[in-house]
mmCIF file of C-alpha atoms in Angstrom:
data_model
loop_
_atom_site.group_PDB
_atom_site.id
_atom_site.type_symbol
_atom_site.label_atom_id
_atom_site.label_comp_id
_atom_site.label_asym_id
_atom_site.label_seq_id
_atom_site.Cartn_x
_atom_site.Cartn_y
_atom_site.Cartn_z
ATOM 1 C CA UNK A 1 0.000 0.000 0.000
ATOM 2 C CA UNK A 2 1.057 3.420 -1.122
ATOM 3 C CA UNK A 3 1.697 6.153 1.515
ATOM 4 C CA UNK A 4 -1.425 7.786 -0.065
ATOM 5 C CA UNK A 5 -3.935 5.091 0.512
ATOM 6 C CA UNK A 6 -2.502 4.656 3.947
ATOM 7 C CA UNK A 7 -3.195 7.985 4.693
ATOM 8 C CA UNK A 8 -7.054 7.597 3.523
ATOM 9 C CA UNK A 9 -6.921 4.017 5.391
ATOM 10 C CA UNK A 10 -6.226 5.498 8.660
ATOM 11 C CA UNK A 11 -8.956 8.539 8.362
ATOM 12 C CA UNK A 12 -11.545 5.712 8.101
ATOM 13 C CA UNK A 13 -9.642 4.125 10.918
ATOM 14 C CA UNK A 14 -10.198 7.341 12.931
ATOM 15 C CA UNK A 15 -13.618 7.601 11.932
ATOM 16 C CA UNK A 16 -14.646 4.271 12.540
ATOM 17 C CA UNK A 17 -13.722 4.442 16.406
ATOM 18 C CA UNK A 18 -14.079 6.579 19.309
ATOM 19 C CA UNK A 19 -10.243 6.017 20.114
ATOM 20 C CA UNK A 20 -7.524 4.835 18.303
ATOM 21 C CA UNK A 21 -4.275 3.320 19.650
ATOM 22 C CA UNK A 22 -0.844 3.837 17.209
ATOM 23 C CA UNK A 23 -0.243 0.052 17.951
ATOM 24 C CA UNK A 24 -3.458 -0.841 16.773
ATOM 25 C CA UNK A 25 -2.798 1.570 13.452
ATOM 26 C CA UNK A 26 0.685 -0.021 13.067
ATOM 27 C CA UNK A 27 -0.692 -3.840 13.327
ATOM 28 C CA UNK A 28 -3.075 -2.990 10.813
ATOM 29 C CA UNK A 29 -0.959 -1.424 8.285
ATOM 30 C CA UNK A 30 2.268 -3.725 8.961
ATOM 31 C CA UNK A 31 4.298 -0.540 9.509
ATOM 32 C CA UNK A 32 6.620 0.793 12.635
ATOM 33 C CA UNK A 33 5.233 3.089 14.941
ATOM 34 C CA UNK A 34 7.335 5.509 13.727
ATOM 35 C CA UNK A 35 5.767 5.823 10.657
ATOM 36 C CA UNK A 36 2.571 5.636 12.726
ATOM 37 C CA UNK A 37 3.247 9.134 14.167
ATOM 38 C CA UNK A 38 5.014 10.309 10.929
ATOM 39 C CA UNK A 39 1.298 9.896 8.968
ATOM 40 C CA UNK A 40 -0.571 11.137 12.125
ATOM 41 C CA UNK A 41 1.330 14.667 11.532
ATOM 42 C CA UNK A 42 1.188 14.356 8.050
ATOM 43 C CA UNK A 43 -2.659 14.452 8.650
ATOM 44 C CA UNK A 44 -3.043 17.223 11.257
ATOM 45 C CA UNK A 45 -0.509 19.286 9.119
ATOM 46 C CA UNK A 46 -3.274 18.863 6.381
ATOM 47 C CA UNK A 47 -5.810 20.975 8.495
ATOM 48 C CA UNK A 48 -7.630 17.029 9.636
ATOM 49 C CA UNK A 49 -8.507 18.161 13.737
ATOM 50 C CA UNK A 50 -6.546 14.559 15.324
ATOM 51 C CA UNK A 51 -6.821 14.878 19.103
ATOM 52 C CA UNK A 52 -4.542 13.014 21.373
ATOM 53 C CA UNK A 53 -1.001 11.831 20.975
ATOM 54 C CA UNK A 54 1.741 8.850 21.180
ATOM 55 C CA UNK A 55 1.191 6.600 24.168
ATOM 56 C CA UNK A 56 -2.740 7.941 24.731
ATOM 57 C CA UNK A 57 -4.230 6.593 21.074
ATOM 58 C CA UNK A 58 -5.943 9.270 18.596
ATOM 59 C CA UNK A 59 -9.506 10.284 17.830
ATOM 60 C CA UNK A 60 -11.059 12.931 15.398
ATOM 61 C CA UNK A 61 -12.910 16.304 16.587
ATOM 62 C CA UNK A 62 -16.147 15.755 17.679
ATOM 63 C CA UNK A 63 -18.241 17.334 14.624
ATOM 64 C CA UNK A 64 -15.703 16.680 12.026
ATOM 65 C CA UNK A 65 -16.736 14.936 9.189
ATOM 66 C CA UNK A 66 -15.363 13.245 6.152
ATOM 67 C CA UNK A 67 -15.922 13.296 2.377
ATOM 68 C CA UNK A 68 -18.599 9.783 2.311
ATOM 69 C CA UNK A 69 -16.513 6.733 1.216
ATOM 70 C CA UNK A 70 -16.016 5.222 -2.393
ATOM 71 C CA UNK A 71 -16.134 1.388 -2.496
ATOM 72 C CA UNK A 72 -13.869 -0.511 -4.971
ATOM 73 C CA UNK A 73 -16.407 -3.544 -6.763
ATOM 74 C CA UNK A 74 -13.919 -6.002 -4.766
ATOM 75 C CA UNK A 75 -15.397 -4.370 -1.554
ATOM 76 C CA UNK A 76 -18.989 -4.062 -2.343
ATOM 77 C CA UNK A 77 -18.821 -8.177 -3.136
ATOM 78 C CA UNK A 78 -17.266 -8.766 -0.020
ATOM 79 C CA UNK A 79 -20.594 -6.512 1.388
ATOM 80 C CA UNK A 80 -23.180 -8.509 -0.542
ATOM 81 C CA UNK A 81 -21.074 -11.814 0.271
ATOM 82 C CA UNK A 82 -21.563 -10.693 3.863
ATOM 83 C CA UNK A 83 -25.191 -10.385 3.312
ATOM 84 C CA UNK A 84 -26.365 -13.441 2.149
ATOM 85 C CA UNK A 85 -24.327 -14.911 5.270
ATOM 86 C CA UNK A 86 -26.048 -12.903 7.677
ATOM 87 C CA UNK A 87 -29.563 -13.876 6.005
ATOM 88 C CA UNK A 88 -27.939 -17.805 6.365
ATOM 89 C CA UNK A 89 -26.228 -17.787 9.554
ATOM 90 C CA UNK A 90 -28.563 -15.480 11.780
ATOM 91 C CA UNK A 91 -32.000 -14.549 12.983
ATOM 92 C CA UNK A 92 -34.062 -12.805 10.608
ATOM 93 C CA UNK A 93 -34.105 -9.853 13.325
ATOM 94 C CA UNK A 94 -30.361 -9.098 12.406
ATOM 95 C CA UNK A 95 -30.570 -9.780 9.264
ATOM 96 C CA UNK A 96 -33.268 -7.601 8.279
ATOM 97 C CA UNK A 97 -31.012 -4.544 10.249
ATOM 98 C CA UNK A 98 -27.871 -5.715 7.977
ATOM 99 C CA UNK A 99 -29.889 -5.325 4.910
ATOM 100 C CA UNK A 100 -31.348 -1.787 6.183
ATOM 101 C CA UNK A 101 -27.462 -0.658 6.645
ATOM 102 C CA UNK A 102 -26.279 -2.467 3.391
ATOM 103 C CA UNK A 103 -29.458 -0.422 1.737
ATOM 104 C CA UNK A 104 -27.961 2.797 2.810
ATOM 105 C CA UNK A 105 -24.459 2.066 1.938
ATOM 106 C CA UNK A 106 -25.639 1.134 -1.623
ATOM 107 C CA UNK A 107 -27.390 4.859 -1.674
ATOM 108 C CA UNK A 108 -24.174 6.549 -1.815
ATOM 109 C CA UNK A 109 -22.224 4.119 -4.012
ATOM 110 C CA UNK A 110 -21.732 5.290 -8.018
ATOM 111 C CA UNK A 111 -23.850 3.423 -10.640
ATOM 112 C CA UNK A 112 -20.803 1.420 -11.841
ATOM 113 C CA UNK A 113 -20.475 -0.271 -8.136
ATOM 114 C CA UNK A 114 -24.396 -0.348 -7.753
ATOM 115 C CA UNK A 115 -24.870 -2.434 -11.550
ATOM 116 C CA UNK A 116 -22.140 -4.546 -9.926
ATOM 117 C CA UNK A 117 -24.178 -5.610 -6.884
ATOM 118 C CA UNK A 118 -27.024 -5.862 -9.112
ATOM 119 C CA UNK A 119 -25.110 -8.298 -11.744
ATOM 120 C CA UNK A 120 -23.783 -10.523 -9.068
ATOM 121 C CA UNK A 121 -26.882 -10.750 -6.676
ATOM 122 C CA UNK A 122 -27.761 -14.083 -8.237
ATOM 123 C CA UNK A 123 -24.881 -15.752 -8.655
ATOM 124 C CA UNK A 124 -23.919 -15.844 -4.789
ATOM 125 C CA UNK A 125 -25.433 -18.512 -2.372
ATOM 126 C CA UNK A 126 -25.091 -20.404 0.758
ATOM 127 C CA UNK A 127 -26.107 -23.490 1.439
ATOM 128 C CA UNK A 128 -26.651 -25.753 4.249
ATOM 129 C CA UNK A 129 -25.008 -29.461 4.105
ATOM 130 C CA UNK A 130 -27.368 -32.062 4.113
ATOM 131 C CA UNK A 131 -25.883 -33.926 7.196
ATOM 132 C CA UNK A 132 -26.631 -30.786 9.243
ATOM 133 C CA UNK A 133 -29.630 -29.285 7.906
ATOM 134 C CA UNK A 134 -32.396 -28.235 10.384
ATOM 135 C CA UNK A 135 -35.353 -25.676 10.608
ATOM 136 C CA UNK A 136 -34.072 -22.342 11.409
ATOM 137 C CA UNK A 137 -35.105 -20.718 14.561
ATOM 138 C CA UNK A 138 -37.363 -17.570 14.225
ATOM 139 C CA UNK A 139 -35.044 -15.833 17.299
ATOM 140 C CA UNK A 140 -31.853 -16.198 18.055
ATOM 141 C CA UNK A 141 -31.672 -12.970 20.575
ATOM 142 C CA UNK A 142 -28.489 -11.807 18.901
ATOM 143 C CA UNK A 143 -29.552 -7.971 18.577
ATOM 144 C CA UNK A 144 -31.158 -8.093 22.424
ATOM 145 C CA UNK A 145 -27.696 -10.098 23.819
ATOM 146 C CA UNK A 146 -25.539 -7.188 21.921
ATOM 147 C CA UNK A 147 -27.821 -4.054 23.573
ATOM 148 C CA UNK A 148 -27.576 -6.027 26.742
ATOM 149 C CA UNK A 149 -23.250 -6.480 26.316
ATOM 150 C CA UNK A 150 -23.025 -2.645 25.227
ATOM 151 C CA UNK A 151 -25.682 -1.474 28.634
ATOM 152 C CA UNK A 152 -24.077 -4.332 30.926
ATOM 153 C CA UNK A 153 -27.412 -4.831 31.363
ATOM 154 C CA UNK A 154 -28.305 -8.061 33.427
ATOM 155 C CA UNK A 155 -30.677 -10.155 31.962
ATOM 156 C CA UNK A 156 -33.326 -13.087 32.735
ATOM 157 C CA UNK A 157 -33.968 -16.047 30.303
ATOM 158 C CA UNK A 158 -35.437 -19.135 30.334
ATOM 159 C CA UNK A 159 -33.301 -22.071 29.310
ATOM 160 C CA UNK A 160 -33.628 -25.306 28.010
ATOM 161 C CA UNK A 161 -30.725 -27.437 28.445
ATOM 162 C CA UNK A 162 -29.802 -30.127 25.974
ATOM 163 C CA UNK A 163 -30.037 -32.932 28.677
ATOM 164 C CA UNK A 164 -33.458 -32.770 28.583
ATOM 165 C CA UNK A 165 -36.648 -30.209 28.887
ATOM 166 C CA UNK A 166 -36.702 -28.827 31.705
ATOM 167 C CA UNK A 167 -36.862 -25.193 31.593
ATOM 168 C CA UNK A 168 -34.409 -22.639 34.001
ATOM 169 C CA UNK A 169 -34.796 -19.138 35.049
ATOM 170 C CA UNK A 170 -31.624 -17.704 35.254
ATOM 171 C CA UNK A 171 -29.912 -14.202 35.980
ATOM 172 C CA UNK A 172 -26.610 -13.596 33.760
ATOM 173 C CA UNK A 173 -24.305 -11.022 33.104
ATOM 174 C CA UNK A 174 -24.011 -11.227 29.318
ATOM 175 C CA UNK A 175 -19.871 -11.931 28.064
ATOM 176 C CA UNK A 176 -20.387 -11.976 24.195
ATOM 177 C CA UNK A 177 -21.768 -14.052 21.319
ATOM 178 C CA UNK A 178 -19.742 -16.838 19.148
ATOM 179 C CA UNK A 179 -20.851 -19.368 16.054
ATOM 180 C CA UNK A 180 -19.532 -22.603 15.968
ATOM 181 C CA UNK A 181 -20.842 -24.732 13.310
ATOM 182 C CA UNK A 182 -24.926 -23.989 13.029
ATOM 183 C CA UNK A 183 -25.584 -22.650 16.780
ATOM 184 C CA UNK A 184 -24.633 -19.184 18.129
ATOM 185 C CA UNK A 185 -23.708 -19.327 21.550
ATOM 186 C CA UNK A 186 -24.393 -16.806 24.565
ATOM 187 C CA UNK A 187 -21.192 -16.876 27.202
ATOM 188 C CA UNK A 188 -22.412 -14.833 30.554
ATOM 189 C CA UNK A 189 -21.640 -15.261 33.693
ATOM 190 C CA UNK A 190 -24.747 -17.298 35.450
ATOM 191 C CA UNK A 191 -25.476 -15.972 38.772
ATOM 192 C CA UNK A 192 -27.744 -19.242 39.652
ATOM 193 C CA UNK A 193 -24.416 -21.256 39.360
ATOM 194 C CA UNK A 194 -22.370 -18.082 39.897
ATOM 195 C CA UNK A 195 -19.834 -19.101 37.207
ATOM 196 C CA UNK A 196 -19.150 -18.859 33.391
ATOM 197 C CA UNK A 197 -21.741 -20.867 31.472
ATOM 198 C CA UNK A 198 -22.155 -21.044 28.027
ATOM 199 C CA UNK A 199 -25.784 -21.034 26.385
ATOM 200 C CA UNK A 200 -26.559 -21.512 23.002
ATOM 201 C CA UNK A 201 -29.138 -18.807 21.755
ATOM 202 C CA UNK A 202 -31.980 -21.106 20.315
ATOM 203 C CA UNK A 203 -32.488 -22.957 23.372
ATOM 204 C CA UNK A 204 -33.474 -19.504 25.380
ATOM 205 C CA UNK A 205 -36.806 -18.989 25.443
ATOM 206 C CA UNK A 206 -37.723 -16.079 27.237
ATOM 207 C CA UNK A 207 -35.549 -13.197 27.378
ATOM 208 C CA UNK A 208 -36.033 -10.261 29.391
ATOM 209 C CA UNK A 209 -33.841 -6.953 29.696
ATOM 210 C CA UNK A 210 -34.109 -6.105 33.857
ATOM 211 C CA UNK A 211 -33.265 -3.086 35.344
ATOM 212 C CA UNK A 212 -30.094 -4.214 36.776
ATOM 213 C CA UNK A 213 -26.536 -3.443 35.586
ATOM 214 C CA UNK A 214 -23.773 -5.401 36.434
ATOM 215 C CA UNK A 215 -20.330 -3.391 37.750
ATOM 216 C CA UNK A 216 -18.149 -6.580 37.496
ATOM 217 C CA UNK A 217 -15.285 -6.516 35.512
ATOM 218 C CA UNK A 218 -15.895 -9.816 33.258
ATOM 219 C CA UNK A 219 -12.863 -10.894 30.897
ATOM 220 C CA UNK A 220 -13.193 -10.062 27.369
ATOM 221 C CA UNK A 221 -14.711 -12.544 25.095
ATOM 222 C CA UNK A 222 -11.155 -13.621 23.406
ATOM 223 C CA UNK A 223 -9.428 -13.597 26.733
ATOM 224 C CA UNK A 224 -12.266 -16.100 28.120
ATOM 225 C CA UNK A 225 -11.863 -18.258 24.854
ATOM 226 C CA UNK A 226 -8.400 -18.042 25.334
ATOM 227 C CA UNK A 227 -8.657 -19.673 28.988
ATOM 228 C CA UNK A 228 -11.030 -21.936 28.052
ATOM 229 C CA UNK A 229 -8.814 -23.301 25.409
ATOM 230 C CA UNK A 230 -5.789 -23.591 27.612
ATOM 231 C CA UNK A 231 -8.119 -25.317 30.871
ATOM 232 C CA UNK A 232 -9.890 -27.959 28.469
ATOM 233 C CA UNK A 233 -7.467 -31.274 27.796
ATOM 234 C CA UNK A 234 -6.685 -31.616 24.437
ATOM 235 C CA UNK A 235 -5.945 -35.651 23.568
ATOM 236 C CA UNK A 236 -3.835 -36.215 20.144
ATOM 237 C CA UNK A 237 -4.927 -38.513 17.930
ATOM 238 C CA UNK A 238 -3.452 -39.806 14.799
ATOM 239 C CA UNK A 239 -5.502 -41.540 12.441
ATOM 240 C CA UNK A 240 -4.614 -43.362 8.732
ATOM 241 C CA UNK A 241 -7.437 -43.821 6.273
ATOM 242 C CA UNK A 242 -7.635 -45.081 2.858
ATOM 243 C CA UNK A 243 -7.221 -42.474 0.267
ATOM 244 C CA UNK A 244 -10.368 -43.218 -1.184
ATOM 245 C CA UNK A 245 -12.763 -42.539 1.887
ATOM 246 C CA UNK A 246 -10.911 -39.499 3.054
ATOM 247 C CA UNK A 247 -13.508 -37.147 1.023
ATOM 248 C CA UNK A 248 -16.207 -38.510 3.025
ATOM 249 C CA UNK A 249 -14.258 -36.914 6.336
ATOM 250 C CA UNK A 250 -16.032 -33.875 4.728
ATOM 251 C CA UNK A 251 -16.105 -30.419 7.276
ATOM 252 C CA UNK A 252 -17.074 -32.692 10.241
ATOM 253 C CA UNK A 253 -13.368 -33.514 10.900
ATOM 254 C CA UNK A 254 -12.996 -29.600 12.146
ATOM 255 C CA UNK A 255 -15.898 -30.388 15.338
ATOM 256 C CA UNK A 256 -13.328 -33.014 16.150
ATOM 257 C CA UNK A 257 -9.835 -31.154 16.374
ATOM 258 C CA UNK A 258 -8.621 -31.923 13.248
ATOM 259 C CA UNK A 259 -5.066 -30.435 12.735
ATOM 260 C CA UNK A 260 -3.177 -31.869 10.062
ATOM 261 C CA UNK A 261 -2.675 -34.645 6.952
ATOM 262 C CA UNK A 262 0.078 -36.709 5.528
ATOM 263 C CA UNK A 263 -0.432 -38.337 2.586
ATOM 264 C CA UNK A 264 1.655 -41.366 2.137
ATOM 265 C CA UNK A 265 1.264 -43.311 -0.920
ATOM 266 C CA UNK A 266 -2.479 -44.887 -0.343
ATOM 267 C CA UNK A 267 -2.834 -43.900 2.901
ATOM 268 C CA UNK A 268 -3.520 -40.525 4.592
ATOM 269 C CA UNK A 269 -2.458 -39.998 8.097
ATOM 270 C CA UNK A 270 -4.176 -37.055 9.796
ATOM 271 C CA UNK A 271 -3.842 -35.561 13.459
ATOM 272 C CA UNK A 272 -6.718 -34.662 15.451
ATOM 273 C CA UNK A 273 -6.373 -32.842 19.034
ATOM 274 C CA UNK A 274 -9.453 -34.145 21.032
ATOM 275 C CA UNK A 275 -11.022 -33.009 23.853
ATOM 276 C CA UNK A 276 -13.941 -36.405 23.775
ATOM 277 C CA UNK A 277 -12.593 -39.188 23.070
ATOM 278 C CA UNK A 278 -15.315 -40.835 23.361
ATOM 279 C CA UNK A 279 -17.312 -38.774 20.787
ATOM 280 C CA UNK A 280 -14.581 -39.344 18.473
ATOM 281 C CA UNK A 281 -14.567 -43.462 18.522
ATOM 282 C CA UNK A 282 -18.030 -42.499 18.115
ATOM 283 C CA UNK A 283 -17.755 -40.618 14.963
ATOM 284 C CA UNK A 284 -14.822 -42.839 13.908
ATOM 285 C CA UNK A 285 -17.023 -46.206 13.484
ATOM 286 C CA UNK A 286 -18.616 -44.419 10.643
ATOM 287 C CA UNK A 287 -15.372 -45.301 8.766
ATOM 288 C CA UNK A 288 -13.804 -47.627 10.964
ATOM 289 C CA UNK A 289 -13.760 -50.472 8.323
ATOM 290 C CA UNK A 290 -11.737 -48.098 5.973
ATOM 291 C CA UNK A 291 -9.152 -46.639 8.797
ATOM 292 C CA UNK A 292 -6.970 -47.681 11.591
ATOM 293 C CA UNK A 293 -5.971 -45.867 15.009
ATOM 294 C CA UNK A 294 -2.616 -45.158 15.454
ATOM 295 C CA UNK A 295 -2.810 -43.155 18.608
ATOM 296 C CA UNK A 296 -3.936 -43.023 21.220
ATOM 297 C CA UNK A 297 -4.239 -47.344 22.426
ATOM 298 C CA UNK A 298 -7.670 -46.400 24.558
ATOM 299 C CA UNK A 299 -9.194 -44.968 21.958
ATOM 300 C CA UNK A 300 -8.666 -48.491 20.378
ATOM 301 C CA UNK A 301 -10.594 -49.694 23.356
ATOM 302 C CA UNK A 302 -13.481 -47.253 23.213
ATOM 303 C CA UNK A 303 -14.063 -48.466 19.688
ATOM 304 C CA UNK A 304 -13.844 -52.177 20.559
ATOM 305 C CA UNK A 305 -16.425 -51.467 23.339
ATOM 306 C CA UNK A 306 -18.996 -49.753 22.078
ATOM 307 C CA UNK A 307 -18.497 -52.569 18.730
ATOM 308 C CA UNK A 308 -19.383 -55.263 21.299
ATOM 309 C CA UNK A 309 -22.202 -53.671 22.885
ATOM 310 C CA UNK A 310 -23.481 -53.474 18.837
ATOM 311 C CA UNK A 311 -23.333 -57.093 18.298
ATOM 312 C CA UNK A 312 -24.817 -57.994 21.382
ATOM 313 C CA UNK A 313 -28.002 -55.854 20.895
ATOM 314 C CA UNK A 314 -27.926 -57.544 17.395
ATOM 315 C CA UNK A 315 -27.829 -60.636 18.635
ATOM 316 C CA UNK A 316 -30.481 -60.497 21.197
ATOM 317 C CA UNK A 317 -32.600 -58.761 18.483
ATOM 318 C CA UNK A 318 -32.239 -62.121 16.646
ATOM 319 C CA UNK A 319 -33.021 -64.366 18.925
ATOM 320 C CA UNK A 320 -36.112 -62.799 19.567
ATOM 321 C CA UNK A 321 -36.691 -63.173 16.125
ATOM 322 C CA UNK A 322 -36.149 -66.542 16.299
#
């Protein structure tokens, strides 16, 4: 990137935030902090009101404004790629706000960029695999969890826990929001178990903003991650499959840790870091007759185990048959 365009960059930085720290300018831009604070003059020299200085971050004068933004067609396809994602992957709550803010953003684009979203509308899509399709919930509380974050606003929902029905009313101090897979999860800390639980968003029923705040200082949502990551045990475990069945491992081999492959002649070895093993002799019976465990020997075990407890039920189902 040209000095130019890094000067434009980091007005839309500026303008984008309330502060801005010269690390987080330099990280972004793959530059030295020195350069950091040689652009930041540049800037003010230019008659742009920056406020603040090195060490404290930088922010623009309240009231100042900047020329509205051109988008490149590379840009408004990543916005309309974003969109249909939203529409996919969320409530239709948020995405019905991302389409009001993607409307408005297409108001001040030129025609050339507009005829570009226009040409390409139908020829993005996102699908759902067969293996994990499923109705999609009308609410997924995304929007209300966000207000809730912003306010530290306590709130009460009702939860249904996957073990079965039963229906909680719980107080929690809202952390942040994640997706994994096809489930966005709420991480708060529950003051019923007064701990860190984590809650996936179509199970909560009810939710309900109260009038409590919460002054606790909570960890932010990386940093929990982050913890979480380091306290669960991870188990390696090496696997070698027949070439030909390895395209059947499909995306399901990421839910299981999957970290690496090896191909070797026929065979691909791949390396998994686990943290069920039972849930992965589980999933690993699927193919079992086309694969071998290398590591680790219990997981050998697990398999043999729950093989047994097949053939027995089959055999009993027999002889009742008989």
């Amino acid at each position: 990137m040209n000095r130019i365009d890094r000067l434009s960059a980091i007005l839309i930085q500026l303008q984008s935030k309330r502060l801005v720290k010269a690390q987080h300018i330099a990280d972004k831009f793959s530059i030295s902090l020195r350069t950091v604070y040689r652009d930041i003059h540049a800037l003010q020299e230019s008659g742009v009101p920056i406020i603040g200085e090195a060490g404290t971050g930088y922010s623009l004068m309240e009231g100042y404004k900047l020329p509205p933004v051109m988008f490149t067609q590379d840009e408004t396809s990543a916005l309309l790629t974003a969109a249909k994602l939203m529409q996919s992957k969320t409530d239709k709550n948020s995405a019905r706000h991302y389409n009001a803010a993607l409307d408005k953003i297409k108001a001040v684009l030129r025609f050339a960029e507009k005829d570009h979203i226009e040409e390409i509308d139908d020829h993005i899509a996102v699908l759902e695999h067969p293996a994990f399709k499923r109705e999609k919930p009308e609410e997924l509380h995304l929007q209300s969890i966000l207000k809730a974050i912003a306010a530290k606003t306590v709130l009460e929902i009702t939860y249904s826990a996957i073990e079965g029905n039963k229906l909680t009313r719980r107080k929690v101090e809202p952390l942040g929001i994640y997706n994994l897979g096809n489930n966005w999860h709420l991480v708060a800390f529950c003051r019923l178990r007064n701990d860190y639980r984590n809650f996936r968003t179509d199970r909560i029923g009810k939710l309900i903003f109260t009038e409590e705040t919460f002054e606790q200082i909570h960890p932010s949502l990386q940093e929990f991650m982050k913890r979480m990551s380091h306290e669960r045990e991870l188990i390696k475990v090496v696997v070698e499959a027949e070439i030909g069945i390895f395209k059947y491992f499909g995306q399901e081999k990421y839910y299981h840790g999957f970290v690496k492959e090896e191909l070797e002649e026929d065979i691909v070895r791949m390396t998994f870091l686990s943290s069920s093993l039972m849930g992965f002799a589980r999933w690993f019976m699927m193919f079992g007759d086309h694969a071998k465990i290398i590591e680790p020997v219990e997981l050998n075990d697990m398999v043999l185990n729950i093989s047994e407890n097949i053939l027995k039920k089959i055999e009993q189902s027999q002889m009742l048959l008989t």
